[in-house]
Coordinates of C-alpha atoms and ligand atoms in Angstrom, one line a residue:
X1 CA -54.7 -23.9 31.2
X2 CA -52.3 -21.3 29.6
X3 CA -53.9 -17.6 29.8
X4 CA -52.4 -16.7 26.4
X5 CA -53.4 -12.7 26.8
X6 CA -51.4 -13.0 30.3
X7 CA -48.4 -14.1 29.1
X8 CA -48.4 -12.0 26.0
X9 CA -48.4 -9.1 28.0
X10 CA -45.6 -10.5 30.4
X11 CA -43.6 -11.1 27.0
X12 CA -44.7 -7.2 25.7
X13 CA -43.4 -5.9 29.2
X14 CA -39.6 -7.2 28.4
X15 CA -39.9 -6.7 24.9
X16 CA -40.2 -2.7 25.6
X17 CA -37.7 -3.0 28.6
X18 CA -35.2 -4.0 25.9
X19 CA -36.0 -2.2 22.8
X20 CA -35.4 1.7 22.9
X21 CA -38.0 2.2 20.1
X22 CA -40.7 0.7 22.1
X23 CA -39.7 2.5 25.2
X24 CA -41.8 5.6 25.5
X25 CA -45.3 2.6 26.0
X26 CA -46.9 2.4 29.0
X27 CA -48.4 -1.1 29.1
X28 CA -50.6 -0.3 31.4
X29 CA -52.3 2.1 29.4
X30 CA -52.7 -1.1 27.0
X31 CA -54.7 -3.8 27.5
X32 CA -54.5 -6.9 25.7
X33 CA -57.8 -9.2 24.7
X34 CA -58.5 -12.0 22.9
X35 CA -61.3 -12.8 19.7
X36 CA -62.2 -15.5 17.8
X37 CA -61.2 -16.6 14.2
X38 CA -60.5 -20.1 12.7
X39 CA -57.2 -20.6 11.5
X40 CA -58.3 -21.3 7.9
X41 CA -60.4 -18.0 7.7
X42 CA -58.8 -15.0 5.9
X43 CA -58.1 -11.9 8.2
X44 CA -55.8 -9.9 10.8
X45 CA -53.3 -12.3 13.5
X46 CA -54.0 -9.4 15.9
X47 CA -55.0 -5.5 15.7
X48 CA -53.7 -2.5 17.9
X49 CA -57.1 -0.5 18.6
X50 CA -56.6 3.2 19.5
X51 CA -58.9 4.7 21.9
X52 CA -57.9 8.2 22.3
X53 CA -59.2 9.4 18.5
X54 CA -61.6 12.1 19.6
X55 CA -65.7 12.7 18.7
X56 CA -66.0 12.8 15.4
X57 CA -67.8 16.7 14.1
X58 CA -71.6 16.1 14.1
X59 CA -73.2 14.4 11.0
X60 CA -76.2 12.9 9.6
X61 CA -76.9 10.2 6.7
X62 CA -79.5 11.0 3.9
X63 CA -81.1 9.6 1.1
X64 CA -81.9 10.8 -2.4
X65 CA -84.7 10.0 -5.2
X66 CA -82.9 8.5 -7.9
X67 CA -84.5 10.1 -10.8
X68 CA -85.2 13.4 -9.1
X69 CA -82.1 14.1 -6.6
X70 CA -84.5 14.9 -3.9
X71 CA -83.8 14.8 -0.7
X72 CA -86.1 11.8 0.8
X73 CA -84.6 10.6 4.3
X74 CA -82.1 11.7 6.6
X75 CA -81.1 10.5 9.9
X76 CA -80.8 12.5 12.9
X77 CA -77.7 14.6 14.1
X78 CA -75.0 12.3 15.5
X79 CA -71.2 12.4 16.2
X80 CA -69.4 9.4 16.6
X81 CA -67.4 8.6 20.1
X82 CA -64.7 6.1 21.2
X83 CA -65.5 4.4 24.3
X84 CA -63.7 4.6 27.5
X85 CA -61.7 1.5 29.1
X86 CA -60.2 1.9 32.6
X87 CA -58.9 -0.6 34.6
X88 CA -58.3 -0.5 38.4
X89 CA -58.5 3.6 37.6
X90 CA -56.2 3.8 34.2
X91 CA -57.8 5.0 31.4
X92 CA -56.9 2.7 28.9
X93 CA -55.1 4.1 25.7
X94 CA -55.2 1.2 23.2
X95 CA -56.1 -2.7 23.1
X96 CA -54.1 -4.8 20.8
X97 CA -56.5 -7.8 20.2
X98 CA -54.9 -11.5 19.1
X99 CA -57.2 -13.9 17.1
X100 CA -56.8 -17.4 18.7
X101 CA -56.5 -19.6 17.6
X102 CA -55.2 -18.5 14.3
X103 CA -52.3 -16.5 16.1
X104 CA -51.4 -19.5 17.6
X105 CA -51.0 -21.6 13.6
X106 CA -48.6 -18.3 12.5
X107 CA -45.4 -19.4 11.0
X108 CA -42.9 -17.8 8.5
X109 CA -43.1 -21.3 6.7
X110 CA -45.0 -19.8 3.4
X111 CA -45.0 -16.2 4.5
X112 CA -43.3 -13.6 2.7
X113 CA -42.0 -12.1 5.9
X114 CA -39.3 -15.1 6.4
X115 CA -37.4 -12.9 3.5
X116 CA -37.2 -10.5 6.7
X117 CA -35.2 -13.0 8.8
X118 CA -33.3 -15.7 6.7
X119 CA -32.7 -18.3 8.9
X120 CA -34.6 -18.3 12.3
X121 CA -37.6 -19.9 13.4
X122 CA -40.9 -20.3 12.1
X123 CA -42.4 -19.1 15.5
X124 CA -41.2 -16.0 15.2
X125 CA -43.4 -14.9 12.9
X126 CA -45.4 -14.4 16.0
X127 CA -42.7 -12.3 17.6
X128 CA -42.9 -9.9 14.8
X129 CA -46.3 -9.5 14.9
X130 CA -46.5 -8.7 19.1
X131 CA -43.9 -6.0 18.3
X132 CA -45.5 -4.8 14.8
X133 CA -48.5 -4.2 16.9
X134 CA -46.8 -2.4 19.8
X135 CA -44.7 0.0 16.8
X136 CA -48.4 0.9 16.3
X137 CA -48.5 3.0 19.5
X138 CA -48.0 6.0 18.4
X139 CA -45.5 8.2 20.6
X140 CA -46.6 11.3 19.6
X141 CA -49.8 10.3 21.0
X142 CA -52.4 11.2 18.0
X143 CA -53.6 7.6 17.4
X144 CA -52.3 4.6 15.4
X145 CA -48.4 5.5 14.3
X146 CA -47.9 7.1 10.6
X147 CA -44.7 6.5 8.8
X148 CA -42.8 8.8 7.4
X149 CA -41.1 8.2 4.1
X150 CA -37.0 9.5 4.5
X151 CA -38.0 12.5 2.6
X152 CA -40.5 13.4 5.8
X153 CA -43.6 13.2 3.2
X154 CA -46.5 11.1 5.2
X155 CA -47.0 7.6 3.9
X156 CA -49.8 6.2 2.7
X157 CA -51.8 3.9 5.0
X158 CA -49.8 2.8 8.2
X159 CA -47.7 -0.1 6.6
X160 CA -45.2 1.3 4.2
X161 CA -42.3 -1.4 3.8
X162 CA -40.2 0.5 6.3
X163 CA -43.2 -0.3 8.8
X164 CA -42.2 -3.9 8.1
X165 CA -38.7 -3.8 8.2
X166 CA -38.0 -1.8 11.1
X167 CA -40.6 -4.2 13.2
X168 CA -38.3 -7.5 11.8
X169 CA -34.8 -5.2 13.1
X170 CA -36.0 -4.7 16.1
X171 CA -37.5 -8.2 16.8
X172 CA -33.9 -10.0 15.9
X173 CA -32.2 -7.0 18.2
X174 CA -35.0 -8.8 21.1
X175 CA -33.5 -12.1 20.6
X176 CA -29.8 -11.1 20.2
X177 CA -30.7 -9.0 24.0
X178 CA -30.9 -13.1 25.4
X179 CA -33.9 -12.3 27.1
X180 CA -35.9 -15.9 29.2
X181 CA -36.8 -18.4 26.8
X182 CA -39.2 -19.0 29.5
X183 CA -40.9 -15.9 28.6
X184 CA -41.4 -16.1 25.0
X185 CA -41.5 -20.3 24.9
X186 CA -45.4 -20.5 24.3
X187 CA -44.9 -18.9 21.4
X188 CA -43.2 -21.7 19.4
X189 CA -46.5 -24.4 20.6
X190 CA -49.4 -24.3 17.8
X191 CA -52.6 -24.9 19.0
X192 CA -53.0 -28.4 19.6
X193 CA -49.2 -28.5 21.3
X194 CA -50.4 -25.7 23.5
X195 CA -53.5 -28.2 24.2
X196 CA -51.5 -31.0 25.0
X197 CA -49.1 -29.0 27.1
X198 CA -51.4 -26.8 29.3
X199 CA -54.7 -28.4 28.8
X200 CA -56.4 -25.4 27.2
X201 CA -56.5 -21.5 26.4
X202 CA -58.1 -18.9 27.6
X203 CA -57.5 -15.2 27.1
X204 CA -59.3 -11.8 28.3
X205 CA -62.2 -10.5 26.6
X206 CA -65.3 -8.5 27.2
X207 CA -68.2 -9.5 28.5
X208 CA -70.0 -8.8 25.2
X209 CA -68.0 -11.2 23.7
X210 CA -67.7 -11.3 20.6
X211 CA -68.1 -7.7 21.0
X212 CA -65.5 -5.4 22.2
X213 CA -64.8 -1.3 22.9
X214 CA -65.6 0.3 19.3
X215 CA -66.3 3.8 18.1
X216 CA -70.1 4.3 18.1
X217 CA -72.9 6.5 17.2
X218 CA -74.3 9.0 19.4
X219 CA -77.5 10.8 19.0
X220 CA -76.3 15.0 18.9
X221 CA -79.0 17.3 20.2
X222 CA -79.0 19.3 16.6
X223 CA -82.6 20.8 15.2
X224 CA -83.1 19.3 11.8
X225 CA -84.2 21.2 9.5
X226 CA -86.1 19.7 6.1
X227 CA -88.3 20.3 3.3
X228 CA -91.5 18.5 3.1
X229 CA -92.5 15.4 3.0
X230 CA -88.5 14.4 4.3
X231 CA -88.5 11.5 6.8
X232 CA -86.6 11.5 9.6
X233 CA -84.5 8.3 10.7
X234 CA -84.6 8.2 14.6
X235 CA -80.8 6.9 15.2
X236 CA -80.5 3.5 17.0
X237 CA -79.0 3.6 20.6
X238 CA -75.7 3.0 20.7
X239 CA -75.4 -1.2 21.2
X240 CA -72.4 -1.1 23.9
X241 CA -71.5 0.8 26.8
X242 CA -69.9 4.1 26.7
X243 CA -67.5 3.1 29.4
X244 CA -65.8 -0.5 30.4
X245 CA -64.1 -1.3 33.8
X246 CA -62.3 -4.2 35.2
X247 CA -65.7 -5.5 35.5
X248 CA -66.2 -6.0 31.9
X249 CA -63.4 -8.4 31.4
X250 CA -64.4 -12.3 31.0
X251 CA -61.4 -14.8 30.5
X252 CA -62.8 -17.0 28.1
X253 CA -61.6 -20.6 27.2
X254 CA -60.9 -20.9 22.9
X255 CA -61.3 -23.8 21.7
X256 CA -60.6 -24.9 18.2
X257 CA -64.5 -23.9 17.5
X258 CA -65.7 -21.1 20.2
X259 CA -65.0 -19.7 23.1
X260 CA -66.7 -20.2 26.4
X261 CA -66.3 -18.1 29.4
X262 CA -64.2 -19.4 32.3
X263 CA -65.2 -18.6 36.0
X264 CA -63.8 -19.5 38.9
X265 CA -60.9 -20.3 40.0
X266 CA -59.2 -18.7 37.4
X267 CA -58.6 -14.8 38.0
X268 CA -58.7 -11.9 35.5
X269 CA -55.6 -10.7 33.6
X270 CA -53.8 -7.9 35.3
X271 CA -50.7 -6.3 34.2
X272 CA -47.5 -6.5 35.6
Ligands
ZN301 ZN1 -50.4 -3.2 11.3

């Protein structure tokens, strides 16, 4: 079987050797997983996850009467945490998560990106979105990259069209750079080719599968104060851990329908 997280990570590590832009990452703060999502389903190819936003300022939710404005409910104090991810000792920094199969079906064919590249091939829609994700990283550190309009203003949302077109520049100056075919060859196989050719897929992904590290609320030791007759919502513990080692990756097998976890012989993902 092909481990489709594995080799995109061996394809990130030569795509940053070879693009100055991309330069300043340190792959092995990132850590690259796998979820599930049918290709026919709306939604995201992949998602670059920052982990280094910090706790949020305490807060609480509340309810009013409708008719009145009262205050009726209210939870208790919390402030909302990123968890940790190390591996083998590195605190990880960000995951960038690939939907299989649907990455696998991604083609310019139909998209408006292939206005991006003119004549190349329909595969490298997939290119463009491993380094769109990466260009997430942000190098001054602060969390997902901001674009800044030419005037220096701060764009809105993370995707202005500049976002776009400096991802499809530096993707065609990665293929110009000759680098292995061998290294980026998977990504012209859909699906069922990748089927036929390697007998399967599997990828990393936590062992609370289809869970994976995500902010989460934690109770804050704050008195709460009310009026009368103003119940109190007791916060539910936090559903995941706070911290996630090497030990809470699973290579999973996708299949066209779900994903199953793989044991032996098959090792975990490690970085280059
Ligand atoms: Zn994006």
């Amino acid at each position: 079987m092909i481990n489709y997280t594995e080799r995109i990570t061996r394809l990130m590590h030569d795509v940053v050797a070879r693009t100055p832009a991309l330069s300043f990452i340190d792959l092995r703060e990132v850590l690259v997983f796998g979820r599930y999502g049918r290709p026919e389903a709306e939604g995201a190819f992949a998602t670059c996850h920052c982990l280094t936003l910090p706790e949020s300022e305490p807060g609480y939710y509340f309810w009013r009467d409708r008719d009145t404005g009262e205050l009726t409910r209210r939870s208790e104090w919390f402030v909302t945490k990123t968890p940790e991810v190390r591996r083998d000792g590195t605190r990880i920094k960000y995951l960038i998560s690939f939907v299989l199969p649907r990455f696998c079906e991604q083609t310019l064919e139909r998209s408006w990106k292939a206005e991006l590249y003119g004549d190349v091939d329909p595969w490298v829609a997939k290119l463009d979105t491993i380094v769109h994700e990466l260009y997430h990283i942000d190098p001054a550190a602060t969390g997902i990259r901001q674009v800044l309009h030419a005037d220096g203003t701060r764009a809105r949302g993370t995707h202005a069209p500049e976002f776009y077109d400096n991802v499809a520049a530096m993707t065609k100056q990665y293929l110009a750079s000759r680098p292995e075919a061998e290294l980026f060859d998977f990504l012209a196989c859909d699906f069922a080719e990748l089927h036929r050719r390697y007998g399967g897929v599997m990828a990393t992904t936590f062992r609370n599968f289809p869970s994976f590290p995500q902010r989460y609320m934690e109770r804050a030791a704050l008195p709460v104060e009310t009026g009368a007759g103003v119940k109190i919502e007791p916060l539910k513990r936090p559903g995941q851990p706070s911290l996630y080692t090497e030990r809470d990756l699973h290579v999973r097998q996708f299949t066209g329908a779900a994903a199953r976890r793989v044991t032996e012989p098959f090792s975990l993902q490690q970085s280059a």
